[in-house]
Amino acid sequence: MSLESFTDSVDETVNGWFEPITNKLSEIVFYAVPVGDTELPLIVAWLVVAGLAFSVYFGFLQFGKFRLALRVVRGKYDEKGSDGEVNHFQALTAAVSGTVGLGNIAGVAVAVSIGGAGATFWMILCGLLGMATKFVEVTLGVKYRQVHPDGSVSGGPMHYLPKGLGERFGGWGLKLGKVLASICILFFGLFGGNLLQVNQSYAQVAKVTGDGWISSSSGALFFGLLIAALVGIVLIGGIRSIAAVTSRLVPAMAGMYVLACLIVILVNVTAVPSAIGTIVEGAFNPQGITGGIIGALIVGFKRAAFSNEAGIGSAPIAHSAVKTKHPASEGLVALLEPFIDTVVICTMTALTIVIADPSSWKVGGSIDNAQGVTLTSDAFETVLPWFPHLLTVAVLLFAFSTVLTWGYYGLKAWTHLFGRSKVSEITYKVLYSAGCVLGSLLTLGKLFDLADAVLFMLAVFNIIGLYLLAPVVKRELNNFLDFVRRRGNGEPEPELDEAAAAPANGTDKATLRAD
C-alpha cells in the first residue's frame, strides 16, 4: 500500500469514527426549542442570561472599571512577595493566546457565511456581556488556586468549584463539578483548542501553496506531525515557557492582523457606513439568512462564545498563575480578554469580510457549506494580493499559541484527575501532541460541531458554580477596591487576619487549598 493510499484510509476512518460521536453529543448539548421560524438552543440562552446577570450584579463593571483594569495590567498595583509565576501582562497574554486565534479569523467567517452580517452585531453584544462573566470566573480561579511547593500554580474550575462550594455549602460542594470540570476541559483542549486550530492552519497553508503535495492526505499527515513535534517541545517548559512565547507572539501577531484589517477597511472607507448598516439591518431583519433575529443571534453568540470562552472556565487556568495577593485584580485584567478578542478583533474581521467582497460571504445554510479561514483570506486578497501568505504565517502562529495554551489547560485538568507524576504528565503531552495529527485530517464541519458541543457542555457546570459563588467575588472586588483606595491615599494595607479569614464551616485554609 502506498503512503497516499494509507493516509487516505486514515483520513476516511478518522472522519467516519468522529461523525456519530459528534452528532450524538451535539444533539444533547444543543437541545433546542422552536422560536418563530427557527430554533433556539437552550445553552445559548444560558450564556446570554449569565452574562446579563453578572453585568447587573456587578454594576456593569466592564464599563465602570475598564480604566482600572488597564492600570492593573501596566503593573500599577503589583505587590512584592506575591505567590504566582507570571505578572499581570504575561497572564493576560497567555490567556488571550488561547482565545485570540482562529476563532477570530475562521470563526467569524463561519458566522458571517451562515448567519449573515447581522451575526456580527450579536457577537459584539456577547463579547460585552462576556466581560463580566470572565471577571467572575478568573477572580474565583485566583482565589482558590493551589500553590505547589515548587512555586508552580494550579487553578481553574476543577479547583474553585469544589473548594468554593465546599466553603459555602459543606461536603456536597466539595464533590460538585470536580471530575466533570476536569473532563470537560480536557476534552475541549483536545477537540477545540487543539484539533480545530491545526485543521484551519493547515487549510490556509494548503490554500496558498496550491494543489501540490501539501494538499494531499499525506501532506496533511506530515503537517500534523510537524506541529505535534513543535507543540511537544514547548509544552515541556510549562507555563513559564508558554508565557515567554505568548507575551511576545500574541501582541505582535494581533497588531499585525489588526493593522491589515485597518488597511482593508481604510481602502474601502466609503463602504464602511454601508457595511455597518448591513450588520445592524441583518441583526434585526426578520428576513435574515438563518431565521431572522434569533437565527443571527444564535450563530453570533455561538461563534463569540467559542472565540472568547467567557463562562467556559478555561481562562482561569492561565490567569491563576499570576503574581497577586488580590484575586479581583486579575479578574479585572481578565475582563479585557473578551473586549480584545471579540469586540475589537472579531468586529474588524467581520467588517473586512463584509466590505471587501459582499458577494463572497452570502452563502447561508449550515456548517457543512460554511467557509472558514479561506473566506477571510480572500477578503484580504482583494486589497493586499500578497497578504494571504502573511496571513498564513499569522494563522500558524495564532494557532500554535492557542494549541500551547490549551495544552497547558488540558495538562492541569489531566493532573487533577491522574496526579502530577512525571509519567502522568509525559503521557498527557504525548496524547495531546498526537491530537495535532488528527486535526489536519478531520473536516471543518465535524470539528466545529464537536468543539462547540464540548465547549458549551463546560458552560453548564461552570456557570452554575459562578452563580453560587458570586457573593464571594463581590467581597473580593470590594477588598481590592479598598486596597486601590488606600494605595492612592498612601495608606498602608491592613494585615490579613488569618482567623477571620477562615471559612465559617470550620475548614481551615490549608485544607481548602489542597488538591
XYZ file of C-alpha atoms in Angstrom:
515
model
C 0.000 0.000 0.000
C 1.359 3.431 -0.968
C 1.715 6.259 1.523
C -1.069 8.183 -0.223
C -3.444 5.195 -0.054
C -2.612 4.695 3.605
C -3.225 8.337 4.541
C -6.457 8.384 2.519
C -7.611 5.365 4.507
C -6.648 7.027 7.800
C -8.490 10.203 6.770
C -11.678 8.294 5.942
C -11.516 6.195 9.106
C -10.927 9.186 11.421
C -13.807 11.213 9.965
C -16.131 8.202 9.996
C -15.326 7.473 13.631
C -15.922 11.045 14.803
C -19.206 11.599 12.948
C -21.576 9.535 15.170
C -19.906 10.856 18.340
C -20.252 14.442 17.146
C -23.871 14.022 16.075
C -24.982 12.483 19.374
C -23.119 14.942 21.561
C -24.436 17.921 19.572
C -27.980 16.581 19.837
C -27.726 16.519 23.631
C -25.836 19.769 24.236
C -27.714 21.874 21.674
C -31.218 20.771 22.571
C -33.383 23.495 21.054
C -36.903 24.841 21.400
C -38.888 26.326 18.482
C -38.812 30.143 18.299
C -40.543 31.610 15.280
C -39.083 30.222 12.072
C -36.011 28.762 13.752
C -34.918 27.004 16.929
C -33.138 28.395 19.981
C -30.580 26.101 21.657
C -31.144 26.407 25.405
C -27.407 26.508 26.038
C -27.132 29.759 24.063
C -29.850 31.330 26.211
C -27.953 30.048 29.265
C -24.855 32.022 28.272
C -26.808 35.162 27.388
C -28.638 35.205 30.717
C -25.412 34.567 32.667
C -23.595 37.475 31.028
C -26.522 39.790 31.645
C -26.994 38.623 35.247
C -23.334 39.163 36.173
C -23.284 42.535 34.418
C -26.235 43.710 36.518
C -24.973 42.136 39.768
C -21.595 43.861 39.498
C -22.971 47.180 38.261
C -21.718 46.773 34.679
C -18.130 46.908 35.898
C -16.894 46.039 32.395
C -17.533 49.704 31.628
C -17.044 51.365 35.011
C -13.754 49.590 35.882
C -12.257 49.399 32.396
C -9.624 52.066 33.054
C -8.718 50.451 36.387
C -8.176 47.145 34.557
C -5.723 48.867 32.203
C -3.794 50.294 35.169
C -3.564 46.844 36.758
C -2.163 45.368 33.523
C 0.513 48.064 33.469
C 1.678 46.935 36.931
C 0.468 49.951 38.911
C -0.852 47.753 41.733
C 1.784 44.993 41.766
C 2.851 43.772 45.211
C 6.203 42.286 46.102
C 6.223 38.811 47.606
C 3.013 37.675 45.913
C 2.548 33.990 45.083
C 2.476 33.152 41.402
C 4.614 32.542 38.340
C 3.922 35.408 35.888
C 2.965 39.097 36.014
C -0.448 40.529 35.063
C 0.544 41.287 31.477
C 2.018 37.817 30.910
C -1.040 36.141 32.433
C -3.282 38.196 30.145
C -1.288 37.367 27.014
C -1.098 33.676 27.923
C -4.880 33.582 28.337
C -5.533 35.764 25.281
C -3.368 33.424 23.224
C -5.968 30.758 23.962
C -8.766 32.989 22.669
C -7.275 35.307 20.043
C -6.646 32.974 17.160
C -8.604 31.084 14.593
C -11.865 31.796 16.385
C -11.320 35.390 15.271
C -10.271 34.514 11.747
C -12.088 31.304 10.831
C -14.893 31.532 13.407
C -16.026 34.971 12.285
C -16.013 33.831 8.666
C -18.181 30.860 9.610
C -20.593 33.146 11.492
C -20.946 35.574 8.580
C -21.294 32.864 5.949
C -24.047 31.106 7.946
C -25.820 33.882 9.861
C -25.121 36.816 7.567
C -23.551 40.140 8.521
C -26.076 40.527 11.354
C -24.361 37.783 13.319
C -21.543 40.299 13.890
C -23.821 42.529 15.980
C -24.668 39.657 18.316
C -21.019 38.657 18.537
C -20.184 42.149 19.812
C -23.011 42.039 22.362
C -21.878 38.611 23.523
C -18.345 39.975 23.943
C -19.529 42.888 26.093
C -21.628 40.646 28.326
C -18.844 38.072 28.469
C -16.523 40.626 30.063
C -18.496 40.386 33.310
C -18.609 36.584 33.213
C -14.874 36.407 32.611
C -14.261 38.700 35.597
C -16.208 36.373 37.896
C -14.573 33.109 36.874
C -10.999 34.445 36.873
C -11.397 36.058 40.297
C -12.514 32.681 41.615
C -9.681 30.954 39.787
C -7.061 33.063 41.575
C -8.779 32.928 44.957
C -8.989 29.126 45.087
C -5.791 28.283 43.222
C -3.221 25.902 44.638
C 0.393 26.994 45.001
C 2.654 23.931 44.933
C 5.879 23.621 46.957
C 7.974 24.221 43.832
C 6.223 27.556 43.253
C 4.088 26.365 40.336
C 0.375 27.108 40.428
C -2.763 25.145 39.545
C -6.152 26.769 39.152
C -9.400 26.612 37.246
C -12.928 25.261 37.696
C -11.621 21.900 38.901
C -10.264 23.872 41.891
C -12.718 26.690 42.518
C -15.920 24.685 42.066
C -15.274 22.051 44.769
C -13.321 24.370 47.091
C -15.572 27.390 46.787
C -18.806 25.446 47.027
C -17.366 23.362 49.839
C -16.507 26.537 51.726
C -20.023 27.889 51.282
C -22.191 24.759 51.397
C -20.216 21.990 53.084
C -19.377 18.452 51.991
C -21.589 18.126 48.931
C -19.969 21.165 47.386
C -16.508 19.569 47.618
C -17.625 16.912 45.138
C -19.735 19.070 42.811
C -18.130 19.565 39.441
C -14.608 18.343 40.300
C -14.459 15.437 37.873
C -16.913 16.934 35.374
C -14.986 20.210 35.055
C -11.688 18.387 34.601
C -13.074 16.004 31.976
C -14.785 18.787 30.001
C -11.684 20.995 29.905
C -9.544 18.019 28.957
C -11.901 17.090 26.106
C -12.194 20.629 24.773
C -8.444 21.032 24.913
C -8.159 18.012 22.635
C -11.073 18.752 20.301
C -11.294 22.550 20.250
C -8.089 24.127 21.420
C -6.035 21.576 19.540
C -7.617 19.811 16.565
C -9.548 22.809 15.234
C -6.518 25.111 15.339
C -4.364 22.662 13.404
C -7.183 21.997 10.939
C -7.670 25.618 9.931
C -3.970 26.472 9.874
C -3.459 23.531 7.532
C -6.354 24.763 5.355
C -4.649 28.151 4.944
C -1.283 26.572 4.138
C -2.918 24.341 1.535
C -4.685 27.363 0.026
C -1.561 29.462 -0.534
C 0.546 26.564 -1.764
C -1.981 25.486 -4.393
C -2.837 21.925 -5.357
C 0.600 20.498 -4.705
C 1.729 17.717 -2.414
C 0.830 19.623 0.777
C -2.862 19.479 -0.265
C -2.788 15.677 -0.367
C -3.673 13.477 2.591
C 0.000 12.567 3.045
C 0.848 16.283 3.090
C -1.813 16.809 5.749
C -0.328 13.987 7.793
C 3.166 15.494 7.526
C 1.831 18.909 8.586
C 0.138 17.385 11.626
C 3.288 15.522 12.642
C 5.387 18.683 12.361
C 3.013 20.715 14.562
C 2.822 17.826 17.037
C 6.604 17.790 17.417
C 6.828 21.572 17.957
C 3.979 21.567 20.491
C 5.532 18.713 22.442
C 8.847 20.577 22.710
C 7.302 23.787 24.124
C 4.873 22.007 26.476
C 7.808 20.524 28.340
C 8.693 24.022 29.584
C 5.318 24.587 31.319
C 3.505 27.906 31.830
C 6.709 29.967 32.096
C 7.810 28.733 28.689
C 4.334 29.291 27.223
C 4.080 32.780 28.726
C 7.532 33.680 27.411
C 6.398 32.748 23.900
C 2.886 34.200 24.002
C 3.852 37.503 25.667
C 5.870 38.292 22.533
C 3.944 36.355 19.928
C 0.367 37.434 20.686
C 0.853 41.235 20.752
C 2.934 41.119 17.562
C 0.546 38.893 15.639
C -2.575 40.645 16.927
C -1.067 44.015 15.997
C -0.155 42.821 12.524
C -3.586 41.324 11.959
C -5.443 44.416 13.193
C -3.228 46.618 11.003
C -4.090 44.516 7.946
C -7.803 44.784 8.796
C -7.445 48.559 9.088
C -5.758 48.745 5.685
C -8.613 46.859 4.020
C -11.183 48.962 5.865
C -9.453 52.267 5.056
C -9.062 51.370 1.381
C -12.805 50.739 1.353
C -13.611 53.535 3.811
C -16.527 54.814 1.741
C -18.163 51.399 2.114
C -17.860 51.339 5.920
C -21.174 53.135 6.680
C -22.960 50.758 4.325
C -21.223 47.745 5.941
C -22.245 48.886 9.429
C -25.775 49.396 8.158
C -25.737 45.881 6.688
C -24.608 44.457 10.036
C -27.277 46.276 12.043
C -30.004 45.547 9.494
C -29.000 41.885 9.354
C -29.149 41.663 13.163
C -32.773 42.810 13.342
C -34.126 41.940 9.921
C -36.817 39.258 10.302
C -35.915 38.002 6.820
C -32.333 37.207 7.864
C -30.395 34.377 6.317
C -30.923 31.759 9.037
C -34.274 32.623 10.538
C -34.163 36.323 11.278
C -33.149 37.815 14.618
C -32.988 34.528 16.521
C -31.020 32.831 13.763
C -28.395 35.574 13.568
C -28.276 35.788 17.381
C -27.670 32.056 17.758
C -24.876 32.000 15.215
C -23.310 35.193 16.606
C -23.370 34.040 20.212
C -22.083 30.549 19.381
C -19.104 31.895 17.477
C -18.392 34.643 20.038
C -18.536 32.161 22.916
C -16.155 29.886 21.049
C -13.847 32.836 20.433
C -13.691 34.476 23.879
C -14.621 31.424 26.038
C -16.350 33.545 28.703
C -18.118 31.266 31.168
C -16.322 28.153 29.999
C -13.783 28.036 32.830
C -10.678 27.831 30.656
C -9.125 31.280 31.172
C -8.874 30.963 34.994
C -6.322 28.195 34.481
C -3.832 30.583 32.876
C -4.763 33.622 34.979
C -4.325 31.649 38.206
C -0.557 31.710 37.675
C -0.447 35.493 38.185
C 1.575 37.115 40.956
C -1.002 38.844 43.146
C -2.476 38.911 46.629
C -5.845 40.212 45.421
C -7.828 37.787 43.227
C -10.143 40.518 41.924
C -7.171 42.391 40.459
C -6.669 39.612 37.939
C -10.419 39.335 37.446
C -10.375 42.934 36.224
C -7.445 42.161 33.931
C -9.371 39.211 32.509
C -12.385 41.291 31.514
C -10.128 42.856 28.881
C -9.972 39.487 27.099
C -13.456 39.458 25.526
C -13.027 43.133 24.630
C -9.766 42.495 22.775
C -10.875 39.216 21.322
C -14.491 39.799 20.327
C -15.317 43.489 20.424
C -12.127 44.568 18.630
C -10.611 41.754 16.594
C -13.754 39.815 15.657
C -15.515 43.036 14.662
C -12.629 44.104 12.457
C -12.557 40.686 10.804
C -16.280 40.873 10.110
C -16.020 44.386 8.662
C -13.140 43.267 6.452
C -15.189 40.366 5.087
C -18.384 42.371 4.620
C -16.857 45.354 2.805
C -14.131 43.595 0.790
C -16.314 41.391 -1.401
C -20.015 41.340 -0.439
C -20.808 38.566 -2.900
C -18.294 36.143 -1.385
C -19.886 35.686 2.027
C -23.558 35.383 1.083
C -23.563 31.622 1.459
C -26.204 30.825 4.055
C -27.238 27.327 5.102
C -25.400 25.114 7.553
C -21.918 24.487 8.858
C -21.409 21.950 6.084
C -21.194 24.648 3.397
C -19.773 27.401 5.589
C -16.427 28.963 4.790
C -13.656 29.313 7.340
C -10.232 30.894 7.221
C -10.166 30.852 3.414
C -13.063 33.348 3.282
C -11.115 35.778 5.485
C -8.025 35.239 3.363
C -9.981 36.028 0.190
C -11.223 39.282 1.739
C -7.669 40.453 2.435
C -6.568 39.436 -1.029
C -8.951 41.965 -2.633
C -6.745 44.790 -1.306
C -3.448 43.104 -0.459
C -2.784 40.380 -3.045
C 0.301 39.243 -1.146
C -1.384 39.197 2.273
C -2.674 35.591 2.186
C 0.955 34.499 2.514
C 1.493 36.750 5.527
C -1.896 35.663 6.881
C -0.669 32.097 6.614
C 2.188 32.970 8.960
C -0.231 34.736 11.326
C -2.650 31.809 11.243
C 0.148 29.367 12.008
C 1.421 31.466 14.921
C -2.077 32.195 16.258
C -2.925 28.516 16.041
C 0.370 27.472 17.607
C -0.048 29.827 20.575
C -3.630 28.636 21.091
C -2.603 24.993 20.935
C 0.118 25.681 23.511
C -2.235 27.440 25.906
C -4.872 24.735 25.638
C -2.147 22.171 26.098
C -1.414 23.815 29.450
C -5.141 23.943 30.309
C -5.554 20.286 29.476
C -2.449 19.352 31.451
C -3.877 20.957 34.592
C -7.132 19.036 34.118
C -5.228 15.816 33.436
C -3.008 16.089 36.526
C -6.028 16.968 38.631
C -7.570 13.660 37.578
C -4.491 11.423 37.370
C -1.836 13.071 39.541
C 1.280 15.180 38.903
C 3.837 12.396 38.439
C 6.325 12.654 35.571
C 4.849 9.563 33.905
C 1.362 11.072 34.081
C 2.476 14.402 32.606
C 4.514 12.802 29.822
C 1.582 10.551 28.920
C -0.673 13.563 28.553
C 1.836 15.546 26.494
C 2.262 12.628 24.088
C -1.512 12.219 23.705
C -2.065 15.943 23.257
C 0.680 16.292 20.689
C -0.675 13.282 18.813
C -4.035 15.075 18.632
C -2.433 17.643 16.332
C -2.131 14.950 13.687
C -5.884 14.243 13.786
C -6.602 17.956 13.404
C -5.041 18.072 9.951
C -7.176 15.136 8.766
C -10.681 15.950 10.043
C -13.224 18.039 8.098
C -14.201 21.560 9.208
C -17.889 20.832 9.819
C -17.273 17.878 12.120
C -14.605 19.740 14.043
C -16.708 22.847 14.682
C -19.693 20.756 15.771
C -17.585 18.618 18.099
C -15.682 21.574 19.568
C -18.902 23.544 20.079
C -20.597 20.640 21.855
C -17.743 20.095 24.322
C -17.223 23.836 24.828
C -20.840 24.560 25.696
C -21.076 21.488 27.915
C -18.363 23.117 30.030
C -20.537 26.210 30.456
C -23.410 24.268 32.021
C -21.440 23.156 35.060
C -19.164 26.163 35.329
C -21.860 28.854 35.302
C -23.888 27.074 37.996
C -20.839 27.417 40.224
C -20.338 31.053 39.227
C -23.887 31.926 40.269
C -23.447 30.256 43.659
C -20.071 31.888 44.285
C -20.899 35.393 43.022
C -21.113 36.798 46.619
C -17.528 35.610 47.202
C -16.423 37.506 44.105
C -18.186 40.657 45.257
C -16.289 40.548 48.558
C -13.008 40.106 46.705
C -13.825 43.065 44.461
C -14.596 45.279 47.442
C -11.332 44.198 49.095
C -9.306 45.123 46.033
C -11.095 48.450 45.551
C -10.322 49.247 49.197
C -6.660 48.363 48.537
C -6.644 50.671 45.485
C -8.135 53.486 47.562
C -5.580 53.005 50.345
C -2.652 52.927 47.926
C -3.951 56.052 46.218
C -4.099 57.802 49.581
C -0.694 56.493 50.658
C -2.200 54.400 53.459
C -0.728 51.010 54.459
C -2.845 47.953 53.722
C -4.145 46.271 56.903
C -2.627 42.890 57.786
C -4.812 39.918 56.881
C -6.453 38.378 59.935
C -5.979 34.644 59.285
C -8.523 33.659 61.913
C -11.146 35.975 60.498
C -10.371 34.753 57.012
C -11.107 31.123 57.913
C -14.390 29.786 56.487
C -17.430 29.762 58.719
C -17.807 25.978 58.439
C -14.506 25.486 60.241
C -12.483 24.208 57.308
C -9.017 25.705 57.506
C -7.382 27.486 54.568
C -4.744 24.822 54.106
C -7.440 22.204 53.579
C -9.258 24.375 51.085
C -6.045 24.961 49.109
C -5.160 21.294 48.910
C -5.940 19.138 45.901
